[in-house]
Amino acid sequence: MFDIRYPADLPITARREEIIAAIRDHQVVILAGETGSGKTTQLPKMCLEAAGDNLRGQIGCTQPRRVAAMSVSKRVAEELNVPWGREVGCKMRFSDDTSRDTRIKFMTDGILLAEIQSDPMLRAYSILILDEAHERSLNIDFLLGYLRGLLQQRPDLKLVVTSATIDTEAFSKHFGDAPIIEVSGRMFPVEIRYAPLPTDDEIDMIEAAVSAVEDALIESSEGDVLVFMPTERDIRETRDLLEGRLGSTYEVLALFGRMASGDQQRIFSPGRKRRVVVATNVAETSITIPRIRYVIDTGLARISRYNPRTRTKRLPVETVSQSSANQRAGRAGRVQDGICIRLLAQDDYMKRERFTMPEIQRANLAEVILRMKAFKLGEIESFPFINPPTQAAIRSGYELLHELGALDETHEMSPLGKELAQLPVDPTLGRMLLQARKEKALPEMLVIAAGLSIPDPRERPDDDKERAAAAHKAWWCPDSDFISLLRIWQAVPQTDGKGGMNALRKFCKSNYLSFMRMREWRDVWKQLSDTLADDGQALSESKGSNDDAIHRSILSGQLGHIALREERNLYKAGGNRQVTLFPGSNLYERRDKNKPGKPGQDKSKQPPWIVAGEIVHTSQLFARSVAKINPDWIAELGGHLCERRYSEPHYSVKTGRVLVTERVFLHGLEVKRQHRSRACAAPAPGT
Ligand code: CDP
Ligand code: MG
């Protein structure tokens, strides 16, 4: 049916017979090999050959990234000489280019997970290829675990797990000592040079990368350059700067996860000009760019990480592991001897983690549990993870989900939980956004949520404190730090493009704001808005700045962060924890030295009840980013958590009935006390 050929110059081609035999003889095969050895493009064809006429279902191949799934599926269709979208297709969120004739189906791993819900036995497939397993994202770990069980129920299903040459033993062990085939690529030696940055400034990083590129292009008269940058924005800026400096003699290209497919195709078809490709870690192992001789590595990447202080997930820029750095360097040695310039010191490299930690160990277990429930993967406690999470982490995951009202007492998903699982953000943030949508304050909440995920953008230089304070005063809001954040955002000139950046820079300077953090804030806000907009949410519905609506939204996601005032700057949070207001908060009160209050007299304007966006444990427990809340909201939004105690039945002469005192507690804090007649003691339903 197919005209199957293998490019002679790919290392995997030489091992073809052996690989096909292994797939025929074993249910699971682990295939390890250097990036570019031909795993992704050639394996589906070998699967076709291994199955021969017995191929009943499809060959499904999962990819961690959309850009890789798309480009590789096109390549395979081309190699098999069939139109893309028919025998060879590609499916991802919001686009399905497969047909009834599709034999080889590329997809993102999220798609295969989603298919488990409607086809738990995955009957559509005869062979599955789990590509890039070394990335150990949550999706990959879910699939590895689920498939282990499924393979026992479906002896006819075959699985090939492919990975860079990292930790292949773990995969083999996980699948009952499955055979490992290692395809050693023809790798040329790569010289590593270290060129640490003068400071930790991001601007310097781009500047340094650009001059390293210029040096490389001069040093050698042939070969292309690949630059690794942590974020999309860094990539764009580096590209713009390079284009300005290099002129039209060279071609400068950007490569990142979410980009137009026309631009993607250009990556694989270099013209006559020498090229500089500026990429995120998508070029680390997912996508092989031809002709690279030089690699410039910043050693940084965006890595998702759960932040227990805000109970949300962040995507901070972090240093990559040694194994990542080595993969990156390897990109330089595919065609001939290569050179990798690391923009860091050698001992910095030596001090780094050997391997990147699997996502499950950095993740919010609440999110993991919710996703496992949504995908119908079974219970987290008994799920065969390669690295199972700790009991303590699982427990706090459940606690958070109960607090958010996503699960009921029997650990089943509530309707709200189902809604949360649909949102592509972590559950705490998701809960706030759902509430904000109801309260018609979503645009404001998006701004605040993004603002909370970056460090405070206000700068307070020691030698210029008064003027900074005076500048910041414009955004001051006596009972809410969140509203201050919103006001900063609203004050910023919102123009885009280069001129916009200059305007922002100027604005920041005269208002004592960090330009970098403001930019980061915009980036996170954009990411968040884009993810939600992808889901077809109306993001613009706002009643205008309604502070109560905003604070109720925050409270809905942070019911565990409420606190009751005890004395100046000192609050009691749930679980009997003493928290201190952070001195940078608007609500913090400095002791007035001139007018000492009389003992027993408290002139404070501090609100009795607050919610904190963040609780930080440093020298003591600090509540950061706080706002005054109305305690009635707590019982309203946290009804499912409240415990009600009744006491002191007494006869009311006025009403002629027996009344009891109802006291409502949340995490041990008394949030409400009222007299009720005995009959109506049913708890109010939560919202
Ligand atoms: O998966 P692995 O890293 O082992 O290699 P691959 O992605 O199968 O790539 C094998 C070769 O095909 C590389 O030289 C790529 O540059 C090339 N390729 C291409 O030219 N166009 C694509 N869309 C994908 C791969
Ligand atoms: Mg590959």
XYZ file of C-alpha atoms and ligand atoms in Angstrom:
713
model
C 0.000 0.000 0.000
C 2.807 2.362 0.901
C 6.058 2.949 -0.833
C 8.323 2.671 2.192
C 11.862 3.969 1.911
C 14.359 5.121 4.494
C 16.835 7.951 4.055
C 20.221 6.267 3.899
C 21.971 8.942 5.912
C 19.914 8.518 9.092
C 21.529 6.350 11.804
C 18.248 4.558 12.501
C 18.092 3.234 8.957
C 21.020 0.893 9.551
C 19.144 -0.699 12.446
C 15.893 -1.115 10.596
C 15.705 -4.930 10.512
C 16.508 -5.243 14.173
C 13.916 -2.651 15.196
C 11.166 -4.161 13.065
C 11.903 -7.617 14.502
C 11.822 -6.270 18.048
C 8.441 -4.645 17.480
C 7.136 -7.907 16.027
C 8.443 -10.031 18.884
C 7.733 -7.828 21.885
C 4.735 -5.962 23.151
C 6.862 -3.063 24.348
C 10.124 -1.766 22.929
C 12.203 1.109 24.281
C 14.053 3.006 21.597
C 16.726 5.448 22.654
C 18.741 7.597 20.345
C 20.326 10.945 19.834
C 18.197 13.751 18.511
C 18.154 13.680 14.747
C 18.851 9.957 14.435
C 15.477 9.498 12.757
C 13.276 8.102 15.544
C 10.236 10.277 15.032
C 10.162 10.283 11.263
C 11.199 6.678 10.594
C 9.615 4.666 13.399
C 6.018 4.939 12.146
C 7.144 3.413 8.871
C 8.925 0.591 10.682
C 5.713 -0.018 12.604
C 3.853 -0.283 9.301
C 6.340 -2.913 8.168
C 6.270 -4.770 11.478
C 2.483 -5.036 11.389
C 2.359 -5.872 7.702
C -1.087 -6.970 6.575
C -2.214 -7.470 10.153
C -2.545 -3.787 10.882
C -6.163 -3.406 12.009
C -6.084 -0.134 13.874
C -4.013 2.949 13.519
C -0.435 3.708 14.413
C -0.668 6.529 16.922
C 2.323 8.692 17.646
C 2.260 11.213 20.483
C 4.340 14.370 20.701
C 4.741 16.712 23.638
C 4.533 19.779 21.409
C 2.134 20.943 18.765
C 4.848 22.373 16.577
C 6.655 19.024 16.481
C 3.485 16.995 15.810
C 2.599 19.247 12.924
C 5.998 19.417 11.254
C 6.837 15.749 11.677
C 3.480 14.550 10.364
C 4.005 16.632 7.241
C 7.452 15.205 6.805
C 6.258 11.610 7.131
C 3.451 12.201 4.628
C 6.003 13.622 2.244
C 8.378 10.677 2.688
C 5.539 8.234 2.086
C 4.437 10.259 -0.871
C 0.833 10.665 0.301
C -1.172 13.849 0.782
C -0.985 15.109 4.350
C -4.264 14.704 6.224
C -5.241 11.426 4.572
C -3.133 8.314 5.259
C -0.866 10.339 7.480
C -2.648 12.871 9.653
C -2.295 15.042 12.675
C -4.681 15.852 15.488
C -4.343 18.455 18.186
C -6.567 20.668 20.246
C -8.832 22.682 17.950
C -7.621 21.017 14.757
C -8.120 17.534 13.366
C -6.379 16.682 10.111
C -7.027 12.969 10.054
C -9.458 10.995 7.934
C -11.046 7.555 7.782
C -8.050 6.441 5.753
C -5.516 7.584 8.322
C -3.027 4.847 9.213
C -0.399 6.977 10.899
C -1.793 9.539 13.274
C 0.397 12.108 14.960
C -1.098 13.912 17.924
C -0.166 15.808 21.039
C -0.076 13.601 24.129
C -2.994 15.593 25.544
C -5.155 14.332 22.680
C -4.431 10.673 23.415
C -5.245 11.281 27.082
C -8.508 12.901 26.116
C -9.356 9.930 23.894
C -9.076 7.588 26.870
C -12.298 9.104 28.216
C -14.351 7.942 25.241
C -12.281 4.891 24.240
C -10.711 3.520 27.435
C -9.293 0.472 25.656
C -7.872 2.676 22.911
C -9.351 0.283 20.359
C -8.626 2.710 17.548
C -4.925 1.843 17.772
C -2.846 -1.212 17.024
C 0.503 0.376 17.771
C 1.297 3.391 19.893
C 4.518 5.351 19.803
C 5.120 7.464 22.875
C 7.697 9.910 21.667
C 10.065 12.034 23.759
C 9.317 10.077 26.912
C 12.434 11.471 28.604
C 10.625 14.790 28.956
C 8.563 13.246 31.739
C 5.793 15.792 31.556
C 2.630 14.992 33.469
C 0.959 13.912 30.243
C 3.759 11.477 29.488
C 3.728 10.062 33.007
C -0.053 9.650 32.824
C 0.254 7.778 29.543
C 3.139 5.604 30.759
C 1.116 4.607 33.801
C -2.169 4.072 32.012
C -0.641 2.072 29.190
C 1.076 -0.293 31.585
C -2.326 -1.459 32.762
C -3.939 -1.347 29.352
C -1.278 -3.516 27.698
C -2.272 -6.379 29.990
C -5.877 -6.072 28.931
C -4.979 -5.717 25.283
C -2.298 -8.240 24.337
C -2.715 -7.221 20.700
C -1.650 -3.625 21.393
C 1.989 -2.733 20.888
C 3.930 0.155 22.327
C 7.188 1.808 21.375
C 8.595 4.279 23.883
C 11.205 6.588 22.473
C 13.521 8.790 24.402
C 16.769 10.654 24.241
C 19.525 8.552 25.744
C 18.510 9.435 29.298
C 17.308 7.017 31.946
C 16.085 4.353 29.529
C 16.395 1.695 32.255
C 13.508 3.245 34.152
C 11.207 2.867 31.164
C 12.316 -0.701 30.563
C 11.719 -1.641 34.203
C 8.316 0.033 34.189
C 7.246 -2.249 31.334
C 8.515 -5.550 32.724
C 12.089 -5.324 31.437
C 11.147 -4.415 27.891
C 14.082 -4.598 25.449
C 16.054 -1.394 24.901
C 17.431 -0.605 21.483
C 19.919 2.192 21.387
C 20.599 3.935 18.118
C 23.864 5.730 18.391
C 23.878 8.715 16.123
C 26.978 9.723 14.307
C 28.002 12.490 16.643
C 30.943 14.740 16.065
C 32.873 16.164 18.986
C 31.542 19.429 20.385
C 33.881 21.889 22.021
C 32.334 23.598 25.046
C 33.266 27.181 25.888
C 32.110 29.162 28.861
C 31.375 32.875 28.558
C 29.576 33.985 31.722
C 27.430 37.125 31.628
C 28.796 40.195 33.387
C 25.570 40.603 35.408
C 22.276 38.818 35.792
C 20.443 41.325 33.674
C 18.189 40.000 30.945
C 19.166 42.798 28.566
C 22.791 41.772 28.929
C 21.844 38.210 28.203
C 20.367 39.133 24.827
C 23.245 41.483 24.108
C 25.768 38.773 25.045
C 24.015 36.169 22.911
C 23.989 38.493 19.937
C 27.700 39.232 20.184
C 28.430 35.524 20.604
C 26.504 34.929 17.374
C 28.490 37.641 15.605
C 31.776 36.151 16.826
C 30.730 32.687 15.682
C 29.791 33.885 12.217
C 33.174 35.537 11.878
C 35.176 32.715 13.424
C 33.980 30.165 10.914
C 32.925 30.747 7.355
C 30.362 27.964 7.305
C 27.672 26.323 9.438
C 24.569 27.776 11.055
C 24.035 29.022 14.575
C 21.360 27.914 17.040
C 20.597 30.122 20.050
C 18.620 28.861 23.063
C 16.529 31.504 24.808
C 14.101 31.011 27.694
C 11.013 32.875 26.497
C 9.159 33.856 23.374
C 9.789 37.485 24.136
C 13.543 36.961 24.481
C 13.476 35.161 21.165
C 11.712 38.004 19.413
C 14.050 40.593 20.887
C 17.134 38.594 20.007
C 15.834 38.096 16.488
C 15.109 41.809 16.043
C 18.502 42.800 17.359
C 20.245 40.222 15.170
C 18.369 41.334 12.079
C 19.453 44.885 12.730
C 23.082 43.944 13.264
C 23.566 41.284 10.615
C 21.681 42.854 7.753
C 20.489 40.699 4.878
C 23.635 38.592 4.480
C 22.243 36.124 6.988
C 18.804 34.688 7.596
C 17.463 34.997 11.134
C 14.654 32.693 12.259
C 12.619 32.297 15.424
C 11.344 28.939 16.681
C 8.948 28.434 19.574
C 5.957 26.354 20.550
C 3.110 28.458 19.292
C 3.992 29.745 15.867
C 2.485 29.783 12.392
C 3.087 26.595 10.438
C 4.493 28.416 7.398
C 7.257 29.759 9.599
C 7.829 26.271 10.984
C 8.453 24.771 7.568
C 11.162 27.291 6.832
C 13.178 25.827 9.691
C 13.742 22.584 7.802
C 14.551 23.998 4.402
C 17.607 26.206 4.634
C 18.469 28.266 1.587
C 21.872 29.427 0.484
C 22.305 32.047 3.188
C 23.879 31.109 6.490
C 21.296 31.083 9.222
C 20.801 31.924 12.846
C 17.895 30.136 14.527
C 16.719 31.484 17.881
C 14.690 28.856 19.739
C 13.188 27.772 23.044
C 13.942 24.306 24.367
C 11.698 22.930 21.617
C 14.961 22.619 19.642
C 16.552 20.619 22.452
C 15.222 17.220 21.380
C 11.814 17.647 19.681
C 12.917 19.301 16.491
C 16.146 18.770 14.631
C 17.368 21.793 12.763
C 19.753 20.986 9.950
C 23.238 22.418 9.412
C 23.898 23.663 12.951
C 27.555 24.087 13.834
C 27.389 26.584 16.687
C 25.107 26.503 19.701
C 24.784 29.550 21.945
C 23.147 28.476 25.192
C 21.765 30.844 27.820
C 21.253 27.821 30.057
C 17.755 29.007 30.894
C 14.214 27.821 30.232
C 10.701 28.416 31.442
C 9.942 25.573 33.799
C 6.537 25.136 35.376
C 6.579 24.930 39.113
C 3.964 24.849 41.819
C 4.276 27.651 44.307
C 2.793 26.556 47.631
C 2.774 30.155 48.890
C 0.265 31.345 46.347
C -1.013 27.830 45.696
C -0.782 28.453 41.978
C 1.459 27.278 39.218
C 4.063 29.581 37.807
C 6.306 29.358 34.776
C 9.434 31.025 36.051
C 12.596 31.242 34.015
C 15.048 28.852 35.610
C 18.442 27.337 34.975
C 18.284 24.089 33.027
C 19.814 20.813 34.202
C 23.155 19.455 33.043
C 21.461 16.875 30.866
C 19.432 19.603 29.129
C 22.552 21.690 28.602
C 24.291 18.648 27.135
C 21.399 17.951 24.782
C 21.581 21.546 23.624
C 25.318 21.302 23.038
C 24.791 18.100 21.078
C 22.800 20.028 18.468
C 26.098 21.490 17.256
C 27.738 18.173 16.422
C 25.443 16.568 13.901
C 27.129 17.600 10.656
C 30.716 18.162 11.660
C 32.776 19.168 14.685
C 30.803 21.758 16.581
C 31.160 24.469 19.164
C 28.839 25.268 22.038
C 29.147 28.551 23.865
C 27.463 28.576 27.233
C 26.676 32.018 28.583
C 27.505 30.912 32.098
C 30.479 29.953 34.203
C 31.751 26.408 34.246
C 31.290 26.022 37.972
C 27.715 27.257 37.564
C 27.218 24.366 35.159
C 28.930 21.937 37.527
C 26.613 22.934 40.352
C 23.446 22.253 38.413
C 21.103 19.291 38.801
C 22.169 16.336 36.697
C 18.684 15.705 35.341
C 15.507 17.721 34.998
C 13.045 16.758 37.687
C 9.919 15.043 36.298
C 6.960 17.402 36.267
C 5.018 15.316 38.776
C 7.606 16.249 41.391
C 7.182 19.950 40.712
C 3.444 19.909 40.209
C 0.473 20.854 42.268
C -1.063 17.530 43.166
C -4.487 19.167 43.239
C -4.144 19.809 39.547
C -2.837 16.290 38.959
C -5.735 14.694 40.833
C -8.275 16.807 39.009
C -6.824 15.974 35.635
C -6.637 12.276 36.454
C -10.310 12.360 37.381
C -11.236 14.243 34.240
C -9.274 11.807 32.064
C -10.751 8.828 33.992
C -7.300 7.452 34.733
C -8.182 5.963 38.096
C -7.098 6.827 41.606
C -3.843 8.636 42.176
C -2.959 6.437 45.186
C -2.837 3.249 43.145
C -1.754 4.685 39.797
C 1.524 3.147 38.554
C 3.628 6.295 38.296
C 7.302 5.793 37.513
C 8.028 8.175 40.400
C 4.944 8.186 42.602
C 4.209 11.387 44.519
C 4.469 11.287 48.313
C 1.467 10.561 50.502
C 1.808 13.995 52.071
C 1.681 15.713 48.694
C -1.361 13.668 47.699
C -3.102 14.549 50.955
C -2.552 18.266 50.534
C -3.725 17.988 46.950
C -7.012 16.516 48.147
C -7.289 19.139 50.869
C -6.944 21.944 48.385
C -9.531 20.412 46.068
C -12.001 20.052 48.922
C -11.364 23.593 49.957
C -12.037 24.806 46.433
C -15.242 22.786 46.353
C -13.980 20.738 43.417
C -14.472 17.395 45.162
C -17.165 16.157 47.514
C -16.607 14.094 50.677
C -16.318 10.875 48.698
C -13.576 12.394 46.521
C -15.924 12.608 43.534
C -15.781 15.616 41.235
C -18.448 18.193 41.895
C -19.992 20.136 39.000
C -17.621 22.933 39.923
C -14.698 20.486 39.810
C -15.710 19.461 36.305
C -15.718 23.083 35.258
C -12.282 23.590 36.821
C -10.872 20.540 35.058
C -11.877 22.099 31.742
C -9.848 25.233 32.398
C -6.240 25.080 31.262
C -4.995 26.752 34.452
C -4.342 25.402 37.919
C -7.363 24.882 40.177
C -6.811 27.783 42.595
C -6.491 30.285 39.807
C -9.270 28.557 37.918
C -11.600 28.921 40.888
C -10.898 32.655 41.091
C -11.460 33.089 37.393
C -14.742 31.172 37.469
C -15.967 33.344 40.302
C -14.760 36.455 38.504
C -16.683 35.430 35.446
C -19.806 35.132 37.550
C -19.123 38.468 39.192
C -18.327 40.082 35.843
C -14.828 41.017 36.918
C -12.808 38.671 34.733
C -10.604 41.303 33.061
C -9.631 42.721 36.445
C -9.025 39.258 37.883
C -6.758 38.317 34.979
C -4.624 41.362 35.621
C -4.403 40.672 39.345
C -3.761 36.955 38.919
C -0.887 37.668 36.545
C 0.383 40.392 38.868
C 0.472 37.997 41.802
C 2.669 35.586 39.927
C 5.510 38.076 39.573
C 7.477 39.803 42.325
C 6.185 43.249 43.380
C 7.052 45.584 40.487
C 7.421 48.610 42.779
C 10.995 49.656 43.409
C 12.043 51.261 46.663
C 15.699 52.244 46.334
C 17.333 52.912 49.704
C 18.695 56.292 48.685
C 15.433 57.488 47.194
C 12.763 56.038 49.440
C 10.636 59.150 49.887
C 10.282 59.910 46.233
C 9.492 56.305 45.429
C 6.843 56.272 48.125
C 5.390 59.510 46.764
C 5.189 58.039 43.279
C 3.558 54.860 44.541
C 1.062 56.836 46.587
C -1.039 57.404 43.446
C -2.034 53.750 43.459
C -2.506 53.392 47.148
C -5.738 51.788 48.276
C -6.213 51.688 52.036
C -7.776 48.265 52.349
C -6.522 46.268 49.408
C -3.145 45.455 47.904
C -4.879 43.847 44.947
C -6.595 47.049 43.943
C -3.237 48.807 44.056
C -1.898 46.283 41.576
C -4.875 46.892 39.345
C -4.339 50.641 39.510
C -0.703 50.295 38.538
C -1.747 48.280 35.515
C -4.397 50.784 34.556
C -1.935 53.660 34.825
C 0.574 52.091 32.436
C 0.547 53.375 28.853
C -0.935 50.386 26.982
C 0.642 50.715 23.573
C 2.322 47.852 21.812
C 5.365 47.505 19.630
C 8.746 49.127 19.979
C 7.449 52.603 20.776
C 5.264 51.027 23.444
C 8.281 49.472 25.093
C 10.046 52.801 25.226
C 6.963 54.449 26.671
C 6.785 51.692 29.270
C 10.447 52.091 30.106
C 10.005 55.819 30.643
C 6.875 55.349 32.673
C 8.612 52.809 34.899
C 11.582 55.032 35.486
C 9.595 58.046 36.574
C 7.248 55.962 38.709
C 9.767 53.735 40.463
C 8.642 50.516 38.858
C 10.838 47.697 37.610
C 10.704 47.613 33.830
C 11.617 43.921 33.766
C 8.898 42.944 36.166
C 6.303 45.040 34.400
C 7.214 43.305 31.184
C 7.050 39.925 32.853
C 3.622 40.893 34.198
C 2.426 41.683 30.674
C 3.841 38.407 29.410
C 2.088 36.359 32.058
C -1.130 38.298 31.539
C -0.908 37.648 27.810
C -0.262 33.951 28.321
C -3.201 33.672 30.655
C -5.540 35.661 28.425
C -4.495 33.650 25.379
C -5.068 30.308 27.105
C -8.509 31.368 28.212
C -9.343 32.975 24.884
C -8.407 29.673 23.191
C -11.186 28.172 25.234
C -13.677 30.611 23.808
C -14.204 32.500 27.021
C -15.493 36.024 26.891
C -12.717 37.873 28.631
C -14.004 41.386 28.354
C -17.147 41.349 30.439
C -16.639 43.805 33.233
C -18.899 45.932 35.320
C -16.068 48.327 35.802
C -13.909 48.224 38.837
C -16.128 46.619 41.427
C -13.817 45.999 44.326
C -16.132 43.629 46.161
C -16.502 41.443 43.094
C -12.732 41.255 42.761
C -12.199 40.407 46.401
C -14.905 37.783 46.411
C -13.223 36.180 43.398
C -9.881 36.076 45.151
C -11.476 34.747 48.300
C -13.177 31.915 46.405
C -9.753 30.496 45.524
C -8.027 31.360 48.780
C -10.450 30.298 51.499
C -7.483 28.770 53.286
C -5.804 32.166 53.370
C -8.344 34.088 55.449
C -7.317 35.612 58.737
C -8.877 37.414 61.688
C -7.236 40.378 63.377
C -5.800 39.937 66.853
C -3.713 43.041 67.306
C -1.833 45.567 65.239
C -0.497 43.826 62.118
C -1.095 40.474 63.708
C -3.760 38.102 62.431
C -4.869 34.588 63.160
C -5.238 32.390 60.103
C -7.032 29.062 59.843
C -5.434 26.092 61.534
C -4.438 28.327 64.435
C -1.563 29.987 62.612
C -0.295 33.424 63.583
C 0.445 35.546 60.560
C 2.005 38.982 60.400
C 1.088 41.531 57.783
C 3.939 42.074 55.402
C 5.401 45.549 56.012
C 5.038 46.402 52.323
C 1.261 45.944 52.477
C -1.131 48.895 52.309
C -2.825 47.528 55.401
C 0.338 47.492 57.479
C 0.299 50.072 60.255
C 3.433 51.670 61.535
C 3.509 52.494 65.226
C 2.931 56.227 65.612
C 5.759 57.327 67.926
C 4.349 60.773 68.763
C 0.935 59.682 69.861
C 1.233 56.475 71.766
C -2.207 54.936 72.111
C -3.537 54.574 75.607
C -3.424 51.012 76.826
C -6.527 49.139 75.823
C -7.362 51.705 73.200
C -7.046 50.565 69.632
C -7.418 53.307 67.069
C -6.398 51.013 64.238
C -8.281 51.071 60.978
C -7.151 47.582 60.189
C -10.063 45.451 59.036
C -11.005 42.508 61.213
C -11.035 40.061 58.291
C -8.571 39.753 55.453
C -7.723 37.374 52.642
C -4.101 36.923 51.580
C -2.940 36.148 48.073
C 0.205 34.676 49.475
C 1.394 33.320 52.796
C 5.155 33.240 53.011
C 7.205 31.434 55.593
C 10.462 33.264 56.204
C 11.574 34.358 59.671
C 7.875 34.157 60.546
C 4.627 33.652 58.668
C 3.895 36.707 56.567
C 0.646 37.493 54.781
C 1.420 39.317 51.542
C -0.984 40.929 49.128
C -3.953 41.181 51.397
C -7.357 42.825 51.310
C -10.235 43.513 53.614
C -13.107 41.096 53.187
C -16.625 40.920 54.484
C -16.953 37.846 56.716
C -20.412 37.148 55.286
C -18.692 36.238 52.025
C -16.745 33.500 53.783
C -19.865 31.603 54.766
C -21.316 32.295 51.339
C -18.373 31.107 49.261
C -17.031 28.575 51.705
C -20.327 27.042 52.826
C -19.012 23.579 51.998
C -16.149 24.034 54.458
C -18.040 25.619 57.292
C -18.759 23.848 60.466
C -21.800 25.010 62.453
C -22.072 24.800 66.206
C -25.275 25.511 68.103
C -25.502 26.532 71.697
C -27.368 28.353 74.441
C -31.002 27.650 73.554
C -33.053 30.432 75.077
C -36.549 31.736 74.893
C -37.035 34.997 73.051
C -39.867 36.999 74.488
C -39.927 39.214 71.417
C -40.499 36.460 68.888
C -42.078 34.013 71.218
C -39.783 31.210 70.085
C -36.857 29.215 71.326
C -33.690 30.545 69.729
C -30.233 29.044 69.520
C -26.944 30.726 68.833
C -25.430 29.490 65.626
C -21.678 29.864 65.323
C -20.086 29.230 61.948
C -16.433 28.152 61.805
C -14.029 27.790 58.945
C -10.695 26.112 59.650
C -11.306 26.885 63.324
C -12.030 30.599 62.833
C -15.425 31.840 63.901
C -16.723 33.657 60.841
C -20.304 34.245 61.899
C -22.544 34.215 64.943
C -26.285 34.647 64.877
C -29.460 33.726 66.657
C -31.705 31.337 64.845
C -34.902 29.639 65.694
C -34.300 26.002 66.251
C -36.001 24.684 63.164
C -33.885 26.342 60.543
C -30.529 24.849 61.304
C -29.740 23.514 57.853
C -26.439 24.719 56.454
C -26.577 27.065 53.516
C -25.317 25.542 50.300
C -21.968 26.768 49.039
C -21.638 28.740 45.850
O 13.254 11.946 16.265
P 14.700 12.167 16.011
O 15.250 13.307 16.782
O 15.515 10.919 16.230
O 14.892 12.518 14.461
P 13.779 12.994 13.417
O 12.932 14.046 13.975
O 13.109 11.787 12.867
O 14.664 13.679 12.295
C 15.383 12.973 11.327
C 15.834 13.939 10.247
O 14.726 14.423 9.531
C 16.578 15.152 10.787
O 17.729 15.329 10.033
C 15.624 16.287 10.547
O 16.279 17.477 10.272
C 14.818 15.825 9.376
N 13.473 16.427 9.358
C 13.113 17.297 8.358
O 13.894 17.575 7.505
N 11.868 17.883 8.359
C 10.984 17.615 9.336
N 9.780 18.187 9.325
C 11.342 16.730 10.375
C 12.608 16.142 10.364
Mg 12.083 13.042 17.592
